[in-house]
Short mmCIF file of N, CA and C in Angstrom, two decimals:
data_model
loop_
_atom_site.label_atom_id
_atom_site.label_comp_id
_atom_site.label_asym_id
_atom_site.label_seq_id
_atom_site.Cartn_x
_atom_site.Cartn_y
_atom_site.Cartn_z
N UNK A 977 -66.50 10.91 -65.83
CA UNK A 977 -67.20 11.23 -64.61
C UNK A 977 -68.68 10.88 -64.78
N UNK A 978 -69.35 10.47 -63.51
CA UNK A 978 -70.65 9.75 -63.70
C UNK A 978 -71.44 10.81 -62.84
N UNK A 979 -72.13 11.11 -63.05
CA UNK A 979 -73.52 11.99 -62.40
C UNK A 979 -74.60 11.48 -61.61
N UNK A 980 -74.83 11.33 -60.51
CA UNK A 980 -75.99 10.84 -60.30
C UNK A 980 -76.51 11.71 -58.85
N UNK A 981 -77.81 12.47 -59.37
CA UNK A 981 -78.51 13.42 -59.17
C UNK A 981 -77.40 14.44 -59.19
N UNK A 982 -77.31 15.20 -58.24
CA UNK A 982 -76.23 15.90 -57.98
C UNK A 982 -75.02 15.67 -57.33
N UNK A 983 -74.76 14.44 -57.10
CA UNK A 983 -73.39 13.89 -56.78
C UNK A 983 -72.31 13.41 -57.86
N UNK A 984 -71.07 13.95 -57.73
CA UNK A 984 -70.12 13.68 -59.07
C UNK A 984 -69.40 12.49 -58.63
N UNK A 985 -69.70 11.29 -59.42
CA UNK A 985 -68.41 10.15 -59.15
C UNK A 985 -67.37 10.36 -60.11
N UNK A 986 -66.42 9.85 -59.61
CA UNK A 986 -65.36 9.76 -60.27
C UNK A 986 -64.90 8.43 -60.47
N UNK A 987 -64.91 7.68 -61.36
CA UNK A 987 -64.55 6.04 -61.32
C UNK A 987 -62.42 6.27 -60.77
N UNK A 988 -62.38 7.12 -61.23
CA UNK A 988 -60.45 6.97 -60.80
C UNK A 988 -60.55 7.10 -59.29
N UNK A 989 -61.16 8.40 -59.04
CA UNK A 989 -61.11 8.40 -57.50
C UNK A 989 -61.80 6.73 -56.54
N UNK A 990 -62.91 6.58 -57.22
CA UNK A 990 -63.17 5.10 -56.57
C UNK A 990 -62.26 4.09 -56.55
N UNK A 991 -61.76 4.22 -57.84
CA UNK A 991 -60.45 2.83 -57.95
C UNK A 991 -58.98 3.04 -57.01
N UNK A 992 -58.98 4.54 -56.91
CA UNK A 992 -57.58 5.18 -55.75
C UNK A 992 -58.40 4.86 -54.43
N UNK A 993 -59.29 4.97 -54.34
CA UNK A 993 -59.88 4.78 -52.99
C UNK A 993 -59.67 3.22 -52.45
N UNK A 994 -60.23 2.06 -53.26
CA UNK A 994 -60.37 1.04 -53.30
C UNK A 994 -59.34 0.54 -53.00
N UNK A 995 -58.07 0.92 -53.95
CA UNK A 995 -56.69 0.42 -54.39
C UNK A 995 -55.91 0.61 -53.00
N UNK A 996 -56.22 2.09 -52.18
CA UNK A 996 -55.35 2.44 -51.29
C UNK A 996 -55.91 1.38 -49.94
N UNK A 997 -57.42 1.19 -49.82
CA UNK A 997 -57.77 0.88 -49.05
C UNK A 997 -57.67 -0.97 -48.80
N UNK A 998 -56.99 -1.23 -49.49
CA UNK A 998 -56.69 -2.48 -49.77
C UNK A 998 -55.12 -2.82 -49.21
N UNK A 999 -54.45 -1.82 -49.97
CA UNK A 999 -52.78 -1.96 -49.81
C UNK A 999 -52.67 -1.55 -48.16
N UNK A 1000 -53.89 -1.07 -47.50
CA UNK A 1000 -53.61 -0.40 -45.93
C UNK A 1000 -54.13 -1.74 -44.96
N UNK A 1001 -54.56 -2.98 -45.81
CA UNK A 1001 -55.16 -3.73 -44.98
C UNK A 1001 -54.38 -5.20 -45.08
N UNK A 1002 -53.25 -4.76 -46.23
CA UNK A 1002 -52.26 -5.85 -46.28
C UNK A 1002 -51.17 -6.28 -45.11
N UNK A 1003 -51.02 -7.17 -45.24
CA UNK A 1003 -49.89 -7.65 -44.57
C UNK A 1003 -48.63 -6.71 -44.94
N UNK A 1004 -47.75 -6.45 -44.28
CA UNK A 1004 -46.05 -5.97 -44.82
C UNK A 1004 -45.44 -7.03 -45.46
N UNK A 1005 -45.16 -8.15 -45.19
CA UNK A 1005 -44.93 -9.03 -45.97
C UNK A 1005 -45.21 -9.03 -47.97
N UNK A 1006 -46.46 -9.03 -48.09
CA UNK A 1006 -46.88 -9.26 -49.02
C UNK A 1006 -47.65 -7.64 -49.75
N UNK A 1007 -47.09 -6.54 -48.98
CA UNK A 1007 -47.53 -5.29 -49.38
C UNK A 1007 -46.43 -5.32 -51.28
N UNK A 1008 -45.58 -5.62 -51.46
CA UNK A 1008 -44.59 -4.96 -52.55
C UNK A 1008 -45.60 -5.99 -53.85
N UNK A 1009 -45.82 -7.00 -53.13
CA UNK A 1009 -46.33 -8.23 -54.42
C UNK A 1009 -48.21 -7.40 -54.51
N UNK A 1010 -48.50 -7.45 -53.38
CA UNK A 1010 -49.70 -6.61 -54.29
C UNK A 1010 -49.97 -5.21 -54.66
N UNK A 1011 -49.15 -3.95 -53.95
CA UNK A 1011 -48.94 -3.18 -55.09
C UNK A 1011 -48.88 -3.64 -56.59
N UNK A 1012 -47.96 -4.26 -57.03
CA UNK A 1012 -47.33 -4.43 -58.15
C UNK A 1012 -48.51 -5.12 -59.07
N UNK A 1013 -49.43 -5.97 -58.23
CA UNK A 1013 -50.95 -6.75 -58.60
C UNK A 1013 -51.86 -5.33 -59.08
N UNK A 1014 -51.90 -4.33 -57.89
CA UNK A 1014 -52.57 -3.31 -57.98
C UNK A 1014 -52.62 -2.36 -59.71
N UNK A 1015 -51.23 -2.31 -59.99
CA UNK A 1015 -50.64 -1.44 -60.59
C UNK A 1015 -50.64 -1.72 -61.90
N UNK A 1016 -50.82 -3.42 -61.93
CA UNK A 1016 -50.85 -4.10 -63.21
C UNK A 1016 -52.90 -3.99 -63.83
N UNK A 1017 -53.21 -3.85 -62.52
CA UNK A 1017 -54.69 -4.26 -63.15
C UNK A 1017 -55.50 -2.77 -63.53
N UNK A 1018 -54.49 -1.77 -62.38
CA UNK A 1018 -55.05 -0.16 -62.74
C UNK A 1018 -54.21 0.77 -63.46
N UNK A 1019 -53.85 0.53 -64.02
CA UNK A 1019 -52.43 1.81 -64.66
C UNK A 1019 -52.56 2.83 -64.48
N UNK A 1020 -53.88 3.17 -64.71
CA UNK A 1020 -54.48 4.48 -64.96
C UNK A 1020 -54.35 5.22 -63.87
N UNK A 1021 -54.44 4.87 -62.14
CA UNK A 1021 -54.15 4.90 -61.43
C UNK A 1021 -52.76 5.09 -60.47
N UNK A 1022 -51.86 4.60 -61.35
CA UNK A 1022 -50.52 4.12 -60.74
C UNK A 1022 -49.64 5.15 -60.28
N UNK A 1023 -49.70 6.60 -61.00
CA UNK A 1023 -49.00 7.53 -60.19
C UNK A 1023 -50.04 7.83 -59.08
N UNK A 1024 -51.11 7.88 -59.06
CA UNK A 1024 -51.70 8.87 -57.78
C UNK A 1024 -51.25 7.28 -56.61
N UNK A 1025 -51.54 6.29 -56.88
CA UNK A 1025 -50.93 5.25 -55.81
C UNK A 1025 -49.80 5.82 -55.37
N UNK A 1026 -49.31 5.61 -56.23
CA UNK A 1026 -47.18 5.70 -55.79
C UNK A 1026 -46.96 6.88 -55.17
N UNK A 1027 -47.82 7.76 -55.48
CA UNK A 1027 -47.15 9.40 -54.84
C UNK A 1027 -48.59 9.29 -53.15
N UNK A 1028 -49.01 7.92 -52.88
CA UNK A 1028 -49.64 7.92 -51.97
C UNK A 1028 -49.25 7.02 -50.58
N UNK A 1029 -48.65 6.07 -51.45
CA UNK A 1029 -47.94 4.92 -50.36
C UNK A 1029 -46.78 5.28 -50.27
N UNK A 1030 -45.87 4.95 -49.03
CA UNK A 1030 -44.78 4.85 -48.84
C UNK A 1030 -44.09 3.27 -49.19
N UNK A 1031 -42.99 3.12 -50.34
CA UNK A 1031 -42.80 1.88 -50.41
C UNK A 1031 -41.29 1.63 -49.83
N UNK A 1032 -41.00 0.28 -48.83
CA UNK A 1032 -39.78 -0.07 -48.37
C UNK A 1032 -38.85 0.39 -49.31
N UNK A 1033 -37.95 0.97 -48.62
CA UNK A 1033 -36.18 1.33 -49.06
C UNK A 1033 -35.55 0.06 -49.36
N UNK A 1034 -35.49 0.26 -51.08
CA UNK A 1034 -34.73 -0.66 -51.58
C UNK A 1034 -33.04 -0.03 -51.56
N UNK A 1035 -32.13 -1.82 -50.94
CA UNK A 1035 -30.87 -1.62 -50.84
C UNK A 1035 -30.14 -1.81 -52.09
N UNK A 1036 -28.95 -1.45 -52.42
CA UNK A 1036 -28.03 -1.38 -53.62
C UNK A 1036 -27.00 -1.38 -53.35
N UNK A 1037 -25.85 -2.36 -53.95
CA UNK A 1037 -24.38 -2.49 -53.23
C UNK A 1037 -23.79 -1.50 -54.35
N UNK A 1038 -22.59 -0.15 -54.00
CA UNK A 1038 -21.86 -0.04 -54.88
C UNK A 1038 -20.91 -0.80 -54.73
N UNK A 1039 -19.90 -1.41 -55.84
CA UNK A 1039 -19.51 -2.24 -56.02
C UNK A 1039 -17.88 -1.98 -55.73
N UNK A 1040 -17.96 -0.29 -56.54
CA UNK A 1040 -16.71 0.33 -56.47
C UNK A 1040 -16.19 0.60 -54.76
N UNK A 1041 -17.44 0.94 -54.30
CA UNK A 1041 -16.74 0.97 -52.34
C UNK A 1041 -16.78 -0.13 -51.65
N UNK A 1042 -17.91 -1.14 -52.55
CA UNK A 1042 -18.07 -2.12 -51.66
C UNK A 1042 -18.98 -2.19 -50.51
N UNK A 1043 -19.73 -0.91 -50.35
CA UNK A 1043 -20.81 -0.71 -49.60
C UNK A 1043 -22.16 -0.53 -49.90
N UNK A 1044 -23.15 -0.83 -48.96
CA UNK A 1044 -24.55 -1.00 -49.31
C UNK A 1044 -24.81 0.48 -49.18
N UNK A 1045 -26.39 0.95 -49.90
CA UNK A 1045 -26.84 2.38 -49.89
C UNK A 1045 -28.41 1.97 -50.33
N UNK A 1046 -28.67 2.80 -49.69
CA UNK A 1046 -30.33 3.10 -49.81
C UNK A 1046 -30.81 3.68 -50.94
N UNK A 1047 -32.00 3.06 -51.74
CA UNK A 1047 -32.56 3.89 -52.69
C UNK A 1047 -33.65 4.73 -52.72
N UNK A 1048 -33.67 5.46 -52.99
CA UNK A 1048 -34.80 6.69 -53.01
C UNK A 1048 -34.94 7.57 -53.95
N UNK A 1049 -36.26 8.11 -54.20
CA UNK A 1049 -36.49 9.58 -54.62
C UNK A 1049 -34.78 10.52 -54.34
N UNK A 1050 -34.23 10.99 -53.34
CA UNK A 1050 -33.62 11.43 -52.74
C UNK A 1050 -31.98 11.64 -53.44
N UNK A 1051 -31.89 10.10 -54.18
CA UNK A 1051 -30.75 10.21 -54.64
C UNK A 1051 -30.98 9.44 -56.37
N UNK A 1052 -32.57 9.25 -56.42
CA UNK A 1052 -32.76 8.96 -57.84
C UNK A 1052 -32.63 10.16 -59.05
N UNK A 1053 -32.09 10.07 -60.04
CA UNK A 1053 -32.05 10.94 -61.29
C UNK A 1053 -32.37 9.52 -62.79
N UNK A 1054 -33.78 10.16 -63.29
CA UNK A 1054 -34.50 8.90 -64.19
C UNK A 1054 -34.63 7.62 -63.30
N UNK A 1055 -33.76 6.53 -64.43
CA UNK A 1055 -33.53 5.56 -63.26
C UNK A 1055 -32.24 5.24 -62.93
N UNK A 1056 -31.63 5.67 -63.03
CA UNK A 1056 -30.22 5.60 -61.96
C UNK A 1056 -29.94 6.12 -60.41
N UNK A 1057 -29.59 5.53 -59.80
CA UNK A 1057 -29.42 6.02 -58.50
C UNK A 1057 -27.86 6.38 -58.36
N UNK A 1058 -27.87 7.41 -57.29
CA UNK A 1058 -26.17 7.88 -56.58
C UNK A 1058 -26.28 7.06 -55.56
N UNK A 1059 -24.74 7.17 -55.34
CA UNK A 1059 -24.23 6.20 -54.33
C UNK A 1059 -23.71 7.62 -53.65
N UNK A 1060 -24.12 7.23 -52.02
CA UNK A 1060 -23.37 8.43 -51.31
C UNK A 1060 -21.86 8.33 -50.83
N UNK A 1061 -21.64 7.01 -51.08
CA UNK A 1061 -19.73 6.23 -50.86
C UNK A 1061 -18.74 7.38 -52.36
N UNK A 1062 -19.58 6.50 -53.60
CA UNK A 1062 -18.63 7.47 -54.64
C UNK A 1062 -19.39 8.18 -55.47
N UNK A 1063 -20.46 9.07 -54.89
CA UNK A 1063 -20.93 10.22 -56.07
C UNK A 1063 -21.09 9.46 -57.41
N UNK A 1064 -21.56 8.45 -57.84
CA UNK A 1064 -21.55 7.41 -59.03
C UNK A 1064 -22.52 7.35 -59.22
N UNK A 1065 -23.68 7.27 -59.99
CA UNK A 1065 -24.71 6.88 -60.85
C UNK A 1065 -24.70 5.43 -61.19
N UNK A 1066 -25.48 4.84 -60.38
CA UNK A 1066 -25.97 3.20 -61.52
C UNK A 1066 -27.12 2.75 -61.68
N UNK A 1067 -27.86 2.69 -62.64
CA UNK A 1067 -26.40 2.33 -63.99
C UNK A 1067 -25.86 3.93 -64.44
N UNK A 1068 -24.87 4.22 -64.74
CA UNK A 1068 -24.24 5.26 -65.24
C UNK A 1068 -24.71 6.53 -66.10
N UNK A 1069 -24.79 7.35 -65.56
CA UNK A 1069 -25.95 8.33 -66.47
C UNK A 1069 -24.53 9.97 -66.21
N UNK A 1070 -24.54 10.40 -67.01
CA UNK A 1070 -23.63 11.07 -67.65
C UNK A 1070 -23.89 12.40 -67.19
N UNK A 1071 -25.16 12.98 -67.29
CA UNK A 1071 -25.52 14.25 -66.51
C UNK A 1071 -26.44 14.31 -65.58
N UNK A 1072 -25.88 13.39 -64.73
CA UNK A 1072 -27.03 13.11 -63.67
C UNK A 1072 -26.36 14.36 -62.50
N UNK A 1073 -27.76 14.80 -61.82
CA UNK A 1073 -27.58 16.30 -60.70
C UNK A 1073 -26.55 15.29 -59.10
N UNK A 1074 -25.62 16.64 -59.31
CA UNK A 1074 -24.83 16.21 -58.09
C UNK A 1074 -24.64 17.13 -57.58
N UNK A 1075 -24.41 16.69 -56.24
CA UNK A 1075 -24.64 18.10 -55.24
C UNK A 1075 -22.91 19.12 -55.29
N UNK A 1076 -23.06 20.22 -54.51
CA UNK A 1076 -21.86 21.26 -55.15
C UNK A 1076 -21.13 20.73 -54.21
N UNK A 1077 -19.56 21.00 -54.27
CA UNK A 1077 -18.67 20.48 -53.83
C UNK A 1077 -18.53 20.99 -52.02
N UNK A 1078 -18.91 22.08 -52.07
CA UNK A 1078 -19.28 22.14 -50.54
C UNK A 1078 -20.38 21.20 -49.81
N UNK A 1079 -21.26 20.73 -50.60
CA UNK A 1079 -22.33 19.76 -50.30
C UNK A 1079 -21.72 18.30 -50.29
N UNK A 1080 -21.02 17.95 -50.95
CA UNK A 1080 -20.46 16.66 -51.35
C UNK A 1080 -19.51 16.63 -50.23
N UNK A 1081 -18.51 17.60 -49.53
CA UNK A 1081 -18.21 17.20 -48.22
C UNK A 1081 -18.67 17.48 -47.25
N UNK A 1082 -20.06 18.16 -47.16
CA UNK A 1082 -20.85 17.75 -45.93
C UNK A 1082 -21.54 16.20 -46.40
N UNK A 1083 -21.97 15.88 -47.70
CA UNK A 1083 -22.51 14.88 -46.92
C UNK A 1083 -21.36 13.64 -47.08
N UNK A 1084 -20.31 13.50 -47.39
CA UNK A 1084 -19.48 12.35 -46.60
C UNK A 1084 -19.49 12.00 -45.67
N UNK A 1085 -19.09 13.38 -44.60
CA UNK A 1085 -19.20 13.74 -43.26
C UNK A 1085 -20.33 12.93 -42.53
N UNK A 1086 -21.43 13.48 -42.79
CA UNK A 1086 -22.76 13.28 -42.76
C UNK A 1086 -22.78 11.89 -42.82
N UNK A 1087 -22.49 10.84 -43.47
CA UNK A 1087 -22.73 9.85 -43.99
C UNK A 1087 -21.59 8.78 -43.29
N UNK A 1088 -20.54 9.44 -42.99
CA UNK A 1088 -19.84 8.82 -42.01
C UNK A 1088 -20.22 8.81 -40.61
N UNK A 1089 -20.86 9.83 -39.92
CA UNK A 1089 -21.05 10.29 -38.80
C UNK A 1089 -22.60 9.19 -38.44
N UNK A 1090 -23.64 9.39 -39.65
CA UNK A 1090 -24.65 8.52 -39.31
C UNK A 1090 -24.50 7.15 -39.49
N UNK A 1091 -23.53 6.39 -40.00
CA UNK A 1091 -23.13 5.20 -40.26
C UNK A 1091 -22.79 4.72 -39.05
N UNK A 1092 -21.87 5.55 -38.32
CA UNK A 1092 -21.41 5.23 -36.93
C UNK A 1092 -22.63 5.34 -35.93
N UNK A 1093 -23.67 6.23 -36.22
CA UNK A 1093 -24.88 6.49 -35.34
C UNK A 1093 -25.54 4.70 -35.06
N UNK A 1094 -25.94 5.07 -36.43
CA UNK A 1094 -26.55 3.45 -37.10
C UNK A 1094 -26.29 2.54 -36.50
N UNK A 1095 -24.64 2.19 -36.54
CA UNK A 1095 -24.27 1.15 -36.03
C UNK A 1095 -24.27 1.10 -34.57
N UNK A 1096 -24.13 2.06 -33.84
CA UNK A 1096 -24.00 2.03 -32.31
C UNK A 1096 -25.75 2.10 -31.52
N UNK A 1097 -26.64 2.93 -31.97
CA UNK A 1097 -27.93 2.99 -31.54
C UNK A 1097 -28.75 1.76 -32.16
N UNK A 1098 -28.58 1.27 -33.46
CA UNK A 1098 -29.35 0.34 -33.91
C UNK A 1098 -29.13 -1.31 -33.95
N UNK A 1099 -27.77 -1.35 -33.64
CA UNK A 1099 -27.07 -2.17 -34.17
C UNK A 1099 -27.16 -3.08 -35.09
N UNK A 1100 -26.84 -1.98 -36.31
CA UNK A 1100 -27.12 -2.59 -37.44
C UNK A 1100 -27.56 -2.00 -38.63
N UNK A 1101 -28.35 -2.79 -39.55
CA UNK A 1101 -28.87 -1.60 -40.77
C UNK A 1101 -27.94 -1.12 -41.99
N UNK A 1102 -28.90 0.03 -42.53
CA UNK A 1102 -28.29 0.42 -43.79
C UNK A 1102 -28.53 2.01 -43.05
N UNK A 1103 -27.46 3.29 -43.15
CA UNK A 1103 -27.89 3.96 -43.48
C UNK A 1103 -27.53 4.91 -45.07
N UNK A 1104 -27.99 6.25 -45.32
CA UNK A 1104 -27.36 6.87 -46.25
C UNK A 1104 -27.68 8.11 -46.27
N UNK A 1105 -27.04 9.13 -46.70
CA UNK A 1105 -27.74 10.54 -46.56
C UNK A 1105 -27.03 11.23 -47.82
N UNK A 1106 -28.14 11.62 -48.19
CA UNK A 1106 -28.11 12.43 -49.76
C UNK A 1106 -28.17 14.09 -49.42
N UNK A 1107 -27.52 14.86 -50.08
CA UNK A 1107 -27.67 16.08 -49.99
C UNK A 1107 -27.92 17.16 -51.04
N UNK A 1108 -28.75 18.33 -51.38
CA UNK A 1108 -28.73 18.81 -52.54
C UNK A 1108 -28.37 20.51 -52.37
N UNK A 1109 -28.65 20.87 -53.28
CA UNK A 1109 -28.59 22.52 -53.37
C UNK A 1109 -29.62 23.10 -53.53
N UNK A 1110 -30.35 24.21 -52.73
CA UNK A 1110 -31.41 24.87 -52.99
C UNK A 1110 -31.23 26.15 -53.49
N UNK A 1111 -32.17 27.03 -53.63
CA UNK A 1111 -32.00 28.14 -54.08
C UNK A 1111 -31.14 29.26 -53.18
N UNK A 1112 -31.75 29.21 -51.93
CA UNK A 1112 -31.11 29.75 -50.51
C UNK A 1112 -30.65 29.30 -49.75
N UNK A 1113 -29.66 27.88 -50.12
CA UNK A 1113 -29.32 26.96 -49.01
C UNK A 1113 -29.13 25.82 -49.04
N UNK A 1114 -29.60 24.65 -48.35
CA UNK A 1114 -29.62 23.25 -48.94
C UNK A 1114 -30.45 22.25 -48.19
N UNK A 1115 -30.56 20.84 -48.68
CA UNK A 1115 -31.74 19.90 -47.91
C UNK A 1115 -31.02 19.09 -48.12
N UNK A 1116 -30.63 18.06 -46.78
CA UNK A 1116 -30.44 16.32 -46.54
C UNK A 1116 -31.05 15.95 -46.46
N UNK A 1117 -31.36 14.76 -46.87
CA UNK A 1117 -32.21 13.49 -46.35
C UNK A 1117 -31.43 12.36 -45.63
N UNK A 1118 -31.74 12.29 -44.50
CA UNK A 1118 -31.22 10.74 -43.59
C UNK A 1118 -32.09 9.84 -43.50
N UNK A 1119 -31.97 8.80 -44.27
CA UNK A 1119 -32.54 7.79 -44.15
C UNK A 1119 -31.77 6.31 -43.29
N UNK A 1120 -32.42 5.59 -42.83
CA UNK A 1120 -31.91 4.34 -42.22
C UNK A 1120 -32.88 3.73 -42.37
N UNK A 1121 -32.11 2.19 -42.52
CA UNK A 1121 -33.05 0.86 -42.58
C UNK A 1121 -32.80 -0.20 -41.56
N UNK A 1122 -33.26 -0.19 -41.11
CA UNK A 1122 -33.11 -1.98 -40.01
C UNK A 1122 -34.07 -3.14 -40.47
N UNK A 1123 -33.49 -4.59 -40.76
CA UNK A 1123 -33.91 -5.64 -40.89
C UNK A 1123 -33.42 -6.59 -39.58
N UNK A 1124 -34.76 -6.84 -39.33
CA UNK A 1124 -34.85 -7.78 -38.11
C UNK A 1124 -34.92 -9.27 -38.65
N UNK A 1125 -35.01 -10.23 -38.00
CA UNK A 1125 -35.21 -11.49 -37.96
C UNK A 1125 -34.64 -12.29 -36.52
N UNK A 1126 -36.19 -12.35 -36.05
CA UNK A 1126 -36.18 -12.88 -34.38
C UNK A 1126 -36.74 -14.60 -34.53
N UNK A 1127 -36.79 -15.14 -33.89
CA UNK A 1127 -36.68 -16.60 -33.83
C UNK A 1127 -38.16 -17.17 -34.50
N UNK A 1128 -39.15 -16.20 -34.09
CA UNK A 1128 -40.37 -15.80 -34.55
C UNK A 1128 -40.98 -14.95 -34.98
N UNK A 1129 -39.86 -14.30 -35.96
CA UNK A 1129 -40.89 -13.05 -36.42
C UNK A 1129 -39.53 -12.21 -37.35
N UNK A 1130 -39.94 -11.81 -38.10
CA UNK A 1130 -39.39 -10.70 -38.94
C UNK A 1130 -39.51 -9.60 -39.45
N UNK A 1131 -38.95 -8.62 -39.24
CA UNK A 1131 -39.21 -7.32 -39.82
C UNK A 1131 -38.72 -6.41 -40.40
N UNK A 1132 -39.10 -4.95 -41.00
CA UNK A 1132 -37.75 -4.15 -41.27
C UNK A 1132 -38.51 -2.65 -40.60
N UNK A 1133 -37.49 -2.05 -40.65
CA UNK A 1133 -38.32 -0.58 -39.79
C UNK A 1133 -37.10 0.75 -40.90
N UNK A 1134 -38.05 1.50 -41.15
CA UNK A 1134 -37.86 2.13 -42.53
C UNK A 1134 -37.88 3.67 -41.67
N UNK A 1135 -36.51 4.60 -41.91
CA UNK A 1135 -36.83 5.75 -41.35
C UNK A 1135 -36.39 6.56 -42.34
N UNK A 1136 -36.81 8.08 -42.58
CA UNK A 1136 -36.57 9.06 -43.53
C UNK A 1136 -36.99 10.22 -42.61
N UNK A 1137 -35.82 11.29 -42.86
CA UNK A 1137 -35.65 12.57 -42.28
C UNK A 1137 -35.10 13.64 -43.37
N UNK A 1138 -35.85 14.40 -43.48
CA UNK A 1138 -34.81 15.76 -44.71
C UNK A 1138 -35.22 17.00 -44.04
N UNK A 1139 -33.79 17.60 -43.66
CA UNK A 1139 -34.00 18.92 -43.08
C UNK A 1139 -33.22 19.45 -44.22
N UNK A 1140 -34.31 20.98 -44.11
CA UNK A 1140 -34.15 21.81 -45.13
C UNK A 1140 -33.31 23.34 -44.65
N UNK A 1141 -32.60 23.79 -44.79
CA UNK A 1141 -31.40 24.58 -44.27
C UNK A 1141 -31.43 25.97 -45.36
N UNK A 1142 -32.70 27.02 -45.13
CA UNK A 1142 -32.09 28.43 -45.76
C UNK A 1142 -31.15 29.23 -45.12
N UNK A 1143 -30.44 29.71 -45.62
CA UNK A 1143 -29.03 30.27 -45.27
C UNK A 1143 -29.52 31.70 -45.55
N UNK A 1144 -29.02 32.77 -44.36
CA UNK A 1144 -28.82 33.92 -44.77
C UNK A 1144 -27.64 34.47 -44.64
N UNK A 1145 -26.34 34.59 -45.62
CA UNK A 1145 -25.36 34.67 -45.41
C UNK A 1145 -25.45 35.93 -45.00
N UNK A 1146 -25.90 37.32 -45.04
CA UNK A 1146 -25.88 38.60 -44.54
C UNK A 1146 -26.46 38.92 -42.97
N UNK A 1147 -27.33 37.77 -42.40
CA UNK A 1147 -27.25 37.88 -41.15
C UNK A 1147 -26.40 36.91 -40.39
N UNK A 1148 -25.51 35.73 -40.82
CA UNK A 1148 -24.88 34.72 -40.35
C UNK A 1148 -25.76 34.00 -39.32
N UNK A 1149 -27.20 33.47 -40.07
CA UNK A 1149 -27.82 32.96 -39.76
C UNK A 1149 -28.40 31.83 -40.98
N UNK A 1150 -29.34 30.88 -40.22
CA UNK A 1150 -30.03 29.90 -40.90
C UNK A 1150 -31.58 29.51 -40.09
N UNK A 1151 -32.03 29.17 -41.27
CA UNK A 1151 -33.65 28.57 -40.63
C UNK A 1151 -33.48 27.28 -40.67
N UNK A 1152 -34.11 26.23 -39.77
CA UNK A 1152 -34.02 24.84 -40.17
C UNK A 1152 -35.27 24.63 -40.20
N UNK A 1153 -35.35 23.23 -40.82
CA UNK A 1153 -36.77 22.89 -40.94
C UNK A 1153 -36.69 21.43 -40.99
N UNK A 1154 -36.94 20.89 -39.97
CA UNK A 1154 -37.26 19.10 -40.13
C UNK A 1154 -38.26 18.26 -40.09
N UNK A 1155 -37.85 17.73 -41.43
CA UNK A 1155 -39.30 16.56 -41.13
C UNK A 1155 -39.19 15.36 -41.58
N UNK A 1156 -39.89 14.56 -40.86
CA UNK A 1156 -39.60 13.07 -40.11
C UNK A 1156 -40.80 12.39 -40.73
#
């Protein structure tokens, strides 16, 4: 930290400042290639970036269903991701967190029901929805992806939703909580 008179700089905070204010003035196109520019030249930096930008939903085929799935925080454990088709880990990780078996058939359900959403409102896309266990209840995340490509122009449009569901089984009630 640098001092000058009574003002405190921070060289990290200048370089997060700099770094963010750069990646906000990029193109979408070319946002993933200069992160990755960013990240190489600041390290020091690289979690407060990442836990600052939102980066495009990378897709992943499981192989075993044969279907595409979204990657995320959401359904990452280290670096392996779940597949919401077969509860699978890839690459394969042995005690990776899976949701409880009452959770695992809501989110099939879930995952069937928004697939059909997907396809009829968007026409088209990836979606996937991950589900976990909380202390009092549980949280989904619905995510969907659409990739465009118009005669002149291309795009993708990136959505994420996790509602959070405390349960009070003694009043046969629940709180919801969504956010978009």
């Amino acid at each position: 930290q640098i001092f000058c008179g009574s003002i405190m700089l921070d060289p990290h905070n200048d370089q997060l400042t700099c770094a963010l204010d750069l990646l906000r003035r990029m193109p979408p196109q070319k946002f993933e290639h200069v992160l990755q520019c960013v990240l190489d030249v600041a390290p020091q930096i690289s979690e407060a970036v990442l836990s600052s930008v939102d980066q495009p939903m990378k897709i992943k085929t499981d192989t075993k269903a044969g279907r595409d799935y979204l990657l995320s925080d959401f359904n990452r454990d280290g670096d392996s991701f779940r597949s919401p088709w077969t509860n699978v880990y890839d690459p394969p990780l042995d005690d990776g967190v899976l949701p409880s078996e009452r959770l695992r058939s809501l989110e099939i359900d879930a995952n069937n029901a928004f697939d059909q959403y997907r396809e009829m409102y968007f026409e088209g896309g990836i979606s996937s929805v991950y589900c976990w266990d909380l202390d009092q209840g549980f949280a989904m995340a619905i995510l969907i992806k659409k990739t465009g490509n118009a005669a002149s122009a291309s795009g993708c449009w990136d959505s994420v939703h996790v509602v959070e569901v405390q349960e009070r089984p003694t009043a046969k009630a629940a709180h919801y909580k969504l956010t978009s």
